[in-house]
Amino acid sequence: MTQTVDQARSDRALIEEATKKSGLIWVRGAEGPSRALWHVWHEGAVCLIGDGDGEQPLAGLGLVDGGTATVTVRSKDKGGRLVAWEARVVELAPRSEPWTATAAELKAKRLNAPDSDRITERWARECRVLRLEPLGPAAQRPDAMPDGSLAAAPYPSPATTRQEMPAALPRLLRKGLKRR
């Protein structure tokens, strides 16, 4: 029992520290693939803003109030997966006390907002503010990672279609090196 309590404390500390230090997290809701999202860690949970004009898209993830999501956090120094955990999704009511406190934290971290002086009013009208609260121990952590690659195949797109290299390209590259 002591080991379980110690592991739960250790997992909670890992989740909090890794998530605080990471600029992006990957979130997978009830629908669709995982998506990289910016966030803040506030009062024991990941806080997200989205679905408004100029904000990150949350639609298509299936993040609904009372639902669950999987959050994956990478290591800041190595870039690999560090921890993955299950979360309960809580949607905050606009202009409520928790919403106001969370929006203030998000506003402080929001980069390049075109309307930074009136951003919270726009968020209250157009956006969703979500809290992803950890549920239990980490599903994946450094000593408990799944075997094999967890890489996802890219979605089909004309942007990812590889075409043959133009015949003249090697010659053009050699010319560029000779000029130096």
Coordinates of N, CA and C in Angstrom, one line a residue:
M1 N 0.8 -1.2 0.0 CA 0.0 0.0 0.0 C 0.9 1.2 0.0
T2 N 1.9 1.3 0.8 CA 2.8 2.4 0.9 C 3.5 2.7 -0.5
Q3 N 3.9 1.6 -1.2 CA 4.5 1.8 -2.5 C 3.5 2.4 -3.5
T4 N 2.2 2.0 -3.4 CA 1.2 2.6 -4.3 C 1.0 4.1 -4.0
V5 N 0.9 4.4 -2.7 CA 0.8 5.9 -2.3 C 2.0 6.6 -2.8
D6 N 3.2 6.1 -2.6 CA 4.4 6.8 -3.0 C 4.4 6.9 -4.5
Q7 N 4.0 5.9 -5.3 CA 4.0 6.0 -6.7 C 2.9 7.0 -7.2
A8 N 1.8 7.1 -6.5 CA 0.8 8.1 -6.9 C 1.3 9.5 -6.7
R9 N 2.0 9.7 -5.6 CA 2.6 11.0 -5.3 C 3.7 11.4 -6.4
S10 N 4.5 10.4 -6.7 CA 5.6 10.5 -7.7 C 5.0 10.9 -9.0
D11 N 3.9 10.1 -9.4 CA 3.2 10.4 -10.7 C 2.6 11.8 -10.7
R12 N 2.0 12.2 -9.7 CA 1.4 13.5 -9.6 C 2.5 14.6 -9.8
A13 N 3.6 14.4 -9.1 CA 4.7 15.4 -9.2 C 5.3 15.4 -10.6
L14 N 5.4 14.2 -11.2 CA 5.9 14.2 -12.6 C 5.0 14.8 -13.6
I15 N 3.7 14.5 -13.4 CA 2.6 15.1 -14.3 C 2.7 16.6 -14.2
E16 N 2.7 17.2 -13.0 CA 2.7 18.6 -12.8 C 4.0 19.3 -13.3
E17 N 5.1 18.8 -13.0 CA 6.4 19.4 -13.4 C 6.6 19.3 -14.9
A18 N 6.4 18.2 -15.5 CA 6.6 18.0 -16.9 C 5.6 18.9 -17.7
T19 N 4.3 19.0 -17.3 CA 3.3 19.8 -18.0 C 3.6 21.3 -17.8
K20 N 4.1 21.7 -16.6 CA 4.4 23.1 -16.4 C 5.5 23.5 -17.4
K21 N 6.5 22.7 -17.6 CA 7.7 23.0 -18.3 C 7.5 22.9 -19.8
S22 N 6.5 22.2 -20.3 CA 6.3 21.9 -21.7 C 5.5 23.1 -22.3
G23 N 5.9 23.5 -23.5 CA 5.2 24.6 -24.2 C 3.9 24.0 -24.9
L24 N 4.0 22.8 -25.3 CA 2.9 22.1 -26.0 C 2.6 20.8 -25.3
I25 N 1.4 20.4 -25.3 CA 1.0 19.1 -24.9 C 0.2 18.5 -26.1
W26 N 0.1 17.1 -26.1 CA -0.8 16.5 -27.1 C -2.0 16.0 -26.3
V27 N -3.1 16.3 -26.9 CA -4.4 15.9 -26.2 C -5.2 15.1 -27.2
R28 N -5.7 14.0 -26.7 CA -6.7 13.1 -27.5 C -7.9 13.0 -26.7
G29 N -9.0 13.5 -27.3 CA -10.3 13.4 -26.6 C -11.0 12.1 -27.1
A30 N -12.4 12.1 -27.0 CA -13.2 11.0 -27.4 C -13.2 10.8 -28.9
E31 N -12.8 11.8 -29.7 CA -12.8 11.7 -31.2 C -11.5 12.1 -31.7
G32 N -11.3 11.7 -32.9 CA -10.1 12.2 -33.7 C -8.8 11.9 -33.1
P33 N -7.7 12.4 -33.8 CA -6.3 12.1 -33.4 C -5.9 13.0 -32.3
S34 N -4.7 12.8 -31.8 CA -4.1 13.7 -30.8 C -3.8 15.0 -31.5
R35 N -3.9 16.1 -30.8 CA -3.5 17.4 -31.3 C -2.6 18.1 -30.4
A36 N -1.6 18.8 -30.9 CA -0.7 19.6 -30.1 C -1.4 20.9 -29.7
L37 N -1.4 21.3 -28.5 CA -2.1 22.4 -28.0 C -1.3 23.2 -27.0
W38 N -1.3 24.5 -27.0 CA -0.6 25.3 -26.0 C -1.6 25.4 -24.8
H39 N -1.0 25.6 -23.6 CA -1.8 25.5 -22.4 C -1.0 26.3 -21.3
V40 N -1.7 26.3 -20.1 CA -1.0 26.7 -18.9 C -1.4 25.7 -17.8
W41 N -0.6 25.5 -16.8 CA -0.9 24.7 -15.7 C -1.4 25.7 -14.6
H42 N -2.6 25.5 -14.1 CA -3.2 26.4 -13.2 C -4.0 25.6 -12.2
E43 N -3.7 25.8 -10.9 CA -4.5 25.2 -9.8 C -4.7 23.7 -10.0
G44 N -3.6 23.0 -10.3 CA -3.7 21.5 -10.4 C -4.2 20.9 -11.7
A45 N -4.3 21.7 -12.8 CA -4.9 21.1 -14.0 C -4.3 21.9 -15.2
V46 N -4.4 21.2 -16.4 CA -4.1 21.9 -17.6 C -5.3 22.8 -18.0
C47 N -5.0 24.0 -18.4 CA -6.1 24.9 -18.8 C -5.8 25.3 -20.3
L48 N -6.9 25.2 -21.1 CA -6.8 25.4 -22.5 C -7.9 26.5 -22.9
I49 N -7.6 27.2 -24.0 CA -8.6 28.1 -24.6 C -8.6 27.7 -26.1
G50 N -9.8 27.8 -26.6 CA -9.9 27.5 -28.1 C -11.3 27.6 -28.6
D51 N -11.4 27.3 -29.9 CA -12.6 27.3 -30.7 C -13.1 28.7 -31.1
G52 N -12.4 29.8 -30.8 CA -12.8 31.1 -31.1 C -12.0 31.6 -32.3
D53 N -12.3 32.8 -32.8 CA -11.6 33.4 -33.9 C -10.2 33.7 -33.6
G54 N -9.2 33.1 -34.3 CA -7.8 33.3 -34.0 C -7.3 32.4 -32.9
E55 N -8.0 31.5 -32.3 CA -7.5 30.7 -31.2 C -7.4 29.3 -31.7
Q56 N -6.7 28.4 -30.9 CA -6.5 27.1 -31.4 C -7.8 26.3 -31.5
P57 N -7.9 25.4 -32.5 CA -9.1 24.6 -32.7 C -9.2 23.5 -31.7
L58 N -10.3 23.4 -31.0 CA -10.6 22.2 -30.1 C -11.7 21.3 -30.7
A59 N -12.4 21.9 -31.7 CA -13.5 21.1 -32.4 C -12.8 19.8 -33.0
G60 N -13.6 18.8 -33.0 CA -13.1 17.5 -33.6 C -12.4 16.6 -32.6
L61 N -12.1 17.1 -31.4 CA -11.4 16.3 -30.4 C -12.3 15.6 -29.5
G62 N -13.6 16.0 -29.4 CA -14.6 15.4 -28.5 C -14.3 15.7 -27.1
L63 N -13.8 16.9 -26.8 CA -13.6 17.4 -25.5 C -14.9 18.0 -24.9
V64 N -15.6 17.2 -24.2 CA -16.9 17.7 -23.6 C -16.9 17.7 -22.1
D65 N -17.6 18.6 -21.5 CA -17.7 18.7 -20.1 C -18.1 17.3 -19.4
G66 N -17.3 16.9 -18.5 CA -17.5 15.6 -17.9 C -16.9 14.4 -18.6
G67 N -16.4 14.6 -19.8 CA -15.7 13.5 -20.6 C -14.3 13.3 -20.1
T68 N -13.6 12.5 -20.8 CA -12.2 12.2 -20.5 C -11.3 12.5 -21.7
A69 N -10.0 12.7 -21.5 CA -9.0 12.9 -22.5 C -7.7 12.3 -22.1
T70 N -6.9 12.0 -23.0 CA -5.5 11.6 -22.7 C -4.5 12.7 -23.1
V71 N -3.7 13.0 -22.1 CA -2.7 14.1 -22.3 C -1.3 13.4 -22.3
T72 N -0.5 13.8 -23.3 CA 0.8 13.3 -23.5 C 1.8 14.5 -23.4
V73 N 2.8 14.4 -22.6 CA 3.7 15.5 -22.4 C 5.1 15.0 -22.8
R74 N 5.9 15.8 -23.5 CA 7.2 15.4 -23.9 C 8.2 16.0 -23.0
S75 N 9.4 15.4 -23.0 CA 10.5 15.9 -22.2 C 11.1 17.2 -22.8
K76 N 11.3 18.2 -22.1 CA 11.7 19.5 -22.6 C 13.2 19.4 -23.1
D77 N 14.0 18.6 -22.5 CA 15.4 18.5 -22.9 C 15.6 17.5 -24.0
K78 N 15.0 16.4 -24.0 CA 15.2 15.3 -25.0 C 14.2 15.3 -26.1
G79 N 13.0 15.8 -25.8 CA 11.9 15.9 -26.9 C 11.1 14.7 -27.0
G80 N 11.4 13.6 -26.3 CA 10.6 12.3 -26.3 C 9.5 12.3 -25.3
R81 N 8.6 11.4 -25.5 CA 7.5 11.2 -24.6 C 8.0 11.0 -23.2
L82 N 7.5 11.8 -22.2 CA 7.9 11.7 -20.9 C 6.8 11.1 -20.0
V83 N 5.5 11.5 -20.2 CA 4.4 11.1 -19.4 C 3.1 11.2 -20.1
A84 N 2.2 10.3 -19.9 CA 0.9 10.3 -20.5 C -0.1 10.0 -19.4
W85 N -1.2 10.7 -19.3 CA -2.1 10.6 -18.2 C -3.5 10.9 -18.7
E86 N -4.5 10.3 -18.0 CA -5.9 10.5 -18.3 C -6.4 11.7 -17.5
A87 N -7.3 12.4 -18.1 CA -7.8 13.6 -17.5 C -9.3 13.7 -17.6
R88 N -9.9 14.4 -16.6 CA -11.4 14.7 -16.7 C -11.5 16.1 -17.3
V89 N -12.4 16.2 -18.3 CA -12.6 17.5 -18.9 C -13.6 18.3 -18.1
V90 N -13.3 19.5 -17.8 CA -14.3 20.4 -17.1 C -14.3 21.7 -18.0
E91 N -15.5 22.1 -18.5 CA -15.7 23.3 -19.2 C -16.1 24.4 -18.2
L92 N -15.4 25.5 -18.2 CA -15.7 26.6 -17.2 C -16.7 27.5 -17.9
A93 N -17.7 27.9 -17.0 CA -18.7 28.9 -17.5 C -18.1 30.3 -17.7
P94 N -18.4 30.9 -18.8 CA -17.8 32.2 -19.0 C -18.1 33.2 -17.9
R95 N -17.1 34.0 -17.5 CA -17.2 35.0 -16.5 C -17.5 34.5 -15.1
S96 N -17.5 33.2 -14.9 CA -17.5 32.7 -13.5 C -16.2 33.0 -12.8
E97 N -16.2 32.8 -11.5 CA -14.9 33.0 -10.8 C -13.8 32.1 -11.2
P98 N -14.0 30.8 -11.4 CA -12.9 30.0 -11.9 C -12.5 30.4 -13.3
W99 N -13.4 30.7 -14.2 CA -13.2 31.1 -15.5 C -12.3 32.4 -15.6
T100 N -12.6 33.4 -14.7 CA -11.9 34.6 -14.7 C -10.4 34.4 -14.2
A101 N -10.2 33.6 -13.2 CA -8.9 33.3 -12.8 C -8.1 32.6 -13.8
T102 N -8.7 31.6 -14.5 CA -8.0 30.8 -15.5 C -7.8 31.7 -16.8
A103 N -8.7 32.5 -17.2 CA -8.5 33.4 -18.3 C -7.4 34.4 -18.1
A104 N -7.2 34.8 -16.8 CA -6.1 35.7 -16.5 C -4.7 35.0 -16.7
E105 N -4.7 33.8 -16.3 CA -3.4 33.0 -16.5 C -3.2 32.7 -18.0
L106 N -4.2 32.4 -18.7 CA -4.1 32.2 -20.2 C -3.7 33.4 -20.9
K107 N -4.3 34.5 -20.5 CA -3.9 35.8 -21.1 C -2.5 36.2 -20.9
A108 N -1.9 35.9 -19.8 CA -0.5 36.2 -19.5 C 0.4 35.4 -20.4
K109 N 0.0 34.2 -20.8 CA 0.8 33.3 -21.6 C 0.5 33.4 -23.1
R110 N -0.6 34.1 -23.5 CA -1.0 34.1 -24.9 C -0.1 35.1 -25.7
L111 N 0.5 34.5 -26.7 CA 1.5 35.3 -27.5 C 0.8 35.9 -28.7
N112 N 1.2 37.0 -29.1 CA 0.7 37.6 -30.4 C -0.8 37.8 -30.5
A113 N -1.4 38.1 -29.5 CA -2.9 38.3 -29.6 C -3.1 39.7 -30.2
P114 N -3.9 39.8 -31.2 CA -4.2 41.1 -31.9 C -5.0 42.1 -31.0
D115 N -5.7 41.5 -30.1 CA -6.6 42.4 -29.2 C -6.3 42.1 -27.8
S116 N -5.1 42.2 -27.4 CA -4.7 41.8 -26.0 C -5.4 42.6 -24.9
D117 N -5.8 43.9 -25.2 CA -6.5 44.7 -24.2 C -7.9 44.2 -24.0
R118 N -8.5 43.6 -25.0 CA -9.9 43.2 -24.9 C -10.1 41.7 -25.1
I119 N -9.0 40.9 -24.9 CA -9.0 39.5 -25.2 C -10.0 38.7 -24.4
T120 N -10.1 39.0 -23.1 CA -11.0 38.2 -22.2 C -12.4 38.4 -22.6
E121 N -12.8 39.6 -23.0 CA -14.2 39.8 -23.5 C -14.5 38.9 -24.7
R122 N -13.5 38.9 -25.6 CA -13.7 38.1 -26.8 C -13.8 36.6 -26.4
W123 N -12.9 36.2 -25.5 CA -12.9 34.8 -25.1 C -14.3 34.4 -24.5
A124 N -14.8 35.3 -23.7 CA -16.1 35.1 -23.0 C -17.2 34.9 -24.0
R125 N -17.2 35.7 -25.1 CA -18.2 35.6 -26.2 C -18.0 34.4 -27.1
E126 N -16.8 34.1 -27.5 CA -16.5 33.2 -28.6 C -15.9 31.8 -28.3
C127 N -15.2 31.8 -27.2 CA -14.3 30.6 -26.9 C -14.7 29.7 -25.8
R128 N -14.1 28.6 -25.7 CA -14.3 27.6 -24.6 C -13.0 27.6 -23.8
V129 N -13.2 27.6 -22.5 CA -12.0 27.5 -21.6 C -12.2 26.1 -20.9
L130 N -11.2 25.3 -21.0 CA -11.3 23.9 -20.5 C -10.2 23.7 -19.5
R131 N -10.6 22.9 -18.4 CA -9.6 22.3 -17.5 C -9.5 20.8 -17.7
L132 N -8.3 20.3 -17.8 CA -8.1 18.9 -17.9 C -7.4 18.5 -16.6
E133 N -8.2 17.9 -15.7 CA -7.8 17.5 -14.4 C -7.3 16.1 -14.3
P134 N -6.1 15.8 -13.9 CA -5.5 14.5 -13.8 C -6.4 13.5 -13.0
L135 N -6.6 12.3 -13.6 CA -7.4 11.2 -13.0 C -6.4 10.1 -12.6
G136 N -6.1 9.9 -11.4 CA -5.2 8.8 -11.0 C -3.8 8.9 -11.5
P137 N -3.1 7.7 -11.5 CA -1.7 7.6 -11.8 C -1.4 7.8 -13.3
A138 N -0.2 8.1 -13.6 CA 0.2 8.2 -15.0 C 0.1 6.9 -15.7
A139 N -0.5 7.0 -16.9 CA -0.7 5.7 -17.7 C 0.7 5.3 -18.3
Q140 N 1.6 6.3 -18.6 CA 2.9 6.1 -19.1 C 3.9 7.0 -18.4
R141 N 5.0 6.5 -18.0 CA 6.0 7.3 -17.3 C 7.4 6.6 -17.7
P142 N 8.5 7.2 -17.3 CA 9.8 6.6 -17.7 C 10.0 5.2 -17.4
D143 N 9.5 4.7 -16.3 CA 9.7 3.2 -16.0 C 8.6 2.4 -16.4
A144 N 7.6 2.9 -17.2 CA 6.4 2.2 -17.6 C 5.9 2.7 -19.0
M145 N 6.8 2.5 -20.0 CA 6.4 2.9 -21.3 C 6.1 1.6 -22.1
P146 N 5.2 1.8 -23.1 CA 4.8 0.6 -23.9 C 6.0 0.3 -24.9
D147 N 6.0 -1.0 -25.2 CA 7.0 -1.4 -26.2 C 6.7 -1.0 -27.6
G148 N 7.7 -0.8 -28.4 CA 7.4 -0.5 -29.8 C 7.2 1.0 -30.0
S149 N 7.1 1.4 -31.3 CA 6.9 2.8 -31.7 C 5.4 3.2 -31.5
L150 N 5.2 4.4 -31.0 CA 3.9 4.9 -30.9 C 3.6 6.0 -31.9
A151 N 4.5 6.0 -32.9 CA 4.4 7.0 -34.0 C 3.1 6.8 -34.8
A152 N 2.4 7.8 -35.1 CA 1.2 7.7 -35.9 C 1.5 8.0 -37.4
A153 N 0.8 7.3 -38.2 CA 1.0 7.6 -39.7 C 0.4 8.9 -40.0
P154 N 1.1 9.7 -40.9 CA 0.6 11.0 -41.3 C -0.7 10.8 -42.1
Y155 N -1.6 11.8 -42.0 CA -2.9 11.7 -42.7 C -2.6 12.0 -44.2
P156 N -3.4 11.4 -45.1 CA -3.1 11.6 -46.5 C -3.4 13.1 -46.9
S157 N -2.4 13.6 -47.6 CA -2.5 15.0 -48.0 C -1.6 15.2 -49.2
P158 N -2.0 16.1 -50.2 CA -1.1 16.3 -51.3 C 0.1 17.0 -50.9
A159 N 0.2 17.6 -49.7 CA 1.4 18.3 -49.2 C 2.4 17.3 -48.8
T160 N 2.0 16.0 -48.5 CA 3.0 15.0 -48.0 C 3.4 14.1 -49.2
T161 N 2.8 14.3 -50.3 CA 3.1 13.4 -51.5 C 4.5 13.7 -52.0
R162 N 5.4 12.7 -52.0 CA 6.7 12.9 -52.5 C 6.8 12.7 -54.0
Q163 N 7.5 13.6 -54.7 CA 7.6 13.5 -56.1 C 9.1 13.3 -56.4
E164 N 9.4 12.9 -57.7 CA 10.7 12.7 -58.1 C 11.5 14.0 -58.1
M165 N 12.8 13.9 -57.8 CA 13.6 15.1 -57.7 C 13.9 15.6 -59.2
P166 N 13.8 16.9 -59.5 CA 14.0 17.4 -60.8 C 15.5 17.0 -61.3
A167 N 15.6 16.6 -62.5 CA 16.9 16.1 -63.0 C 18.0 17.2 -62.9
A168 N 17.7 18.5 -63.0 CA 18.7 19.5 -63.0 C 19.1 19.9 -61.5
L169 N 18.4 19.4 -60.5 CA 18.7 19.8 -59.1 C 20.1 19.5 -58.7
P170 N 20.7 18.3 -58.9 CA 22.0 18.1 -58.5 C 23.1 19.0 -59.1
R171 N 22.9 19.3 -60.4 CA 23.8 20.3 -61.1 C 23.7 21.7 -60.5
L172 N 22.5 22.1 -60.2 CA 22.3 23.4 -59.6 C 22.9 23.5 -58.2
L173 N 22.8 22.5 -57.4 CA 23.4 22.4 -56.1 C 24.9 22.5 -56.2
R174 N 25.5 21.8 -57.2 CA 27.0 21.8 -57.3 C 27.4 23.2 -57.7
K175 N 26.7 23.9 -58.5 CA 27.1 25.3 -58.9 C 27.1 26.2 -57.7
G176 N 26.1 26.0 -56.9 CA 26.0 26.8 -55.6 C 27.2 26.6 -54.7
L177 N 27.7 25.4 -54.6 CA 28.9 25.1 -53.8 C 30.2 25.6 -54.4
K178 N 30.3 25.7 -55.7 CA 31.5 26.2 -56.4 C 31.6 27.7 -56.2
R179 N 30.5 28.4 -56.1 CA 30.6 29.9 -55.9 C 31.2 30.3 -54.6
R180 N 31.1 29.4 -53.6 CA 31.5 29.8 -52.2 C 33.0 29.6 -52.2

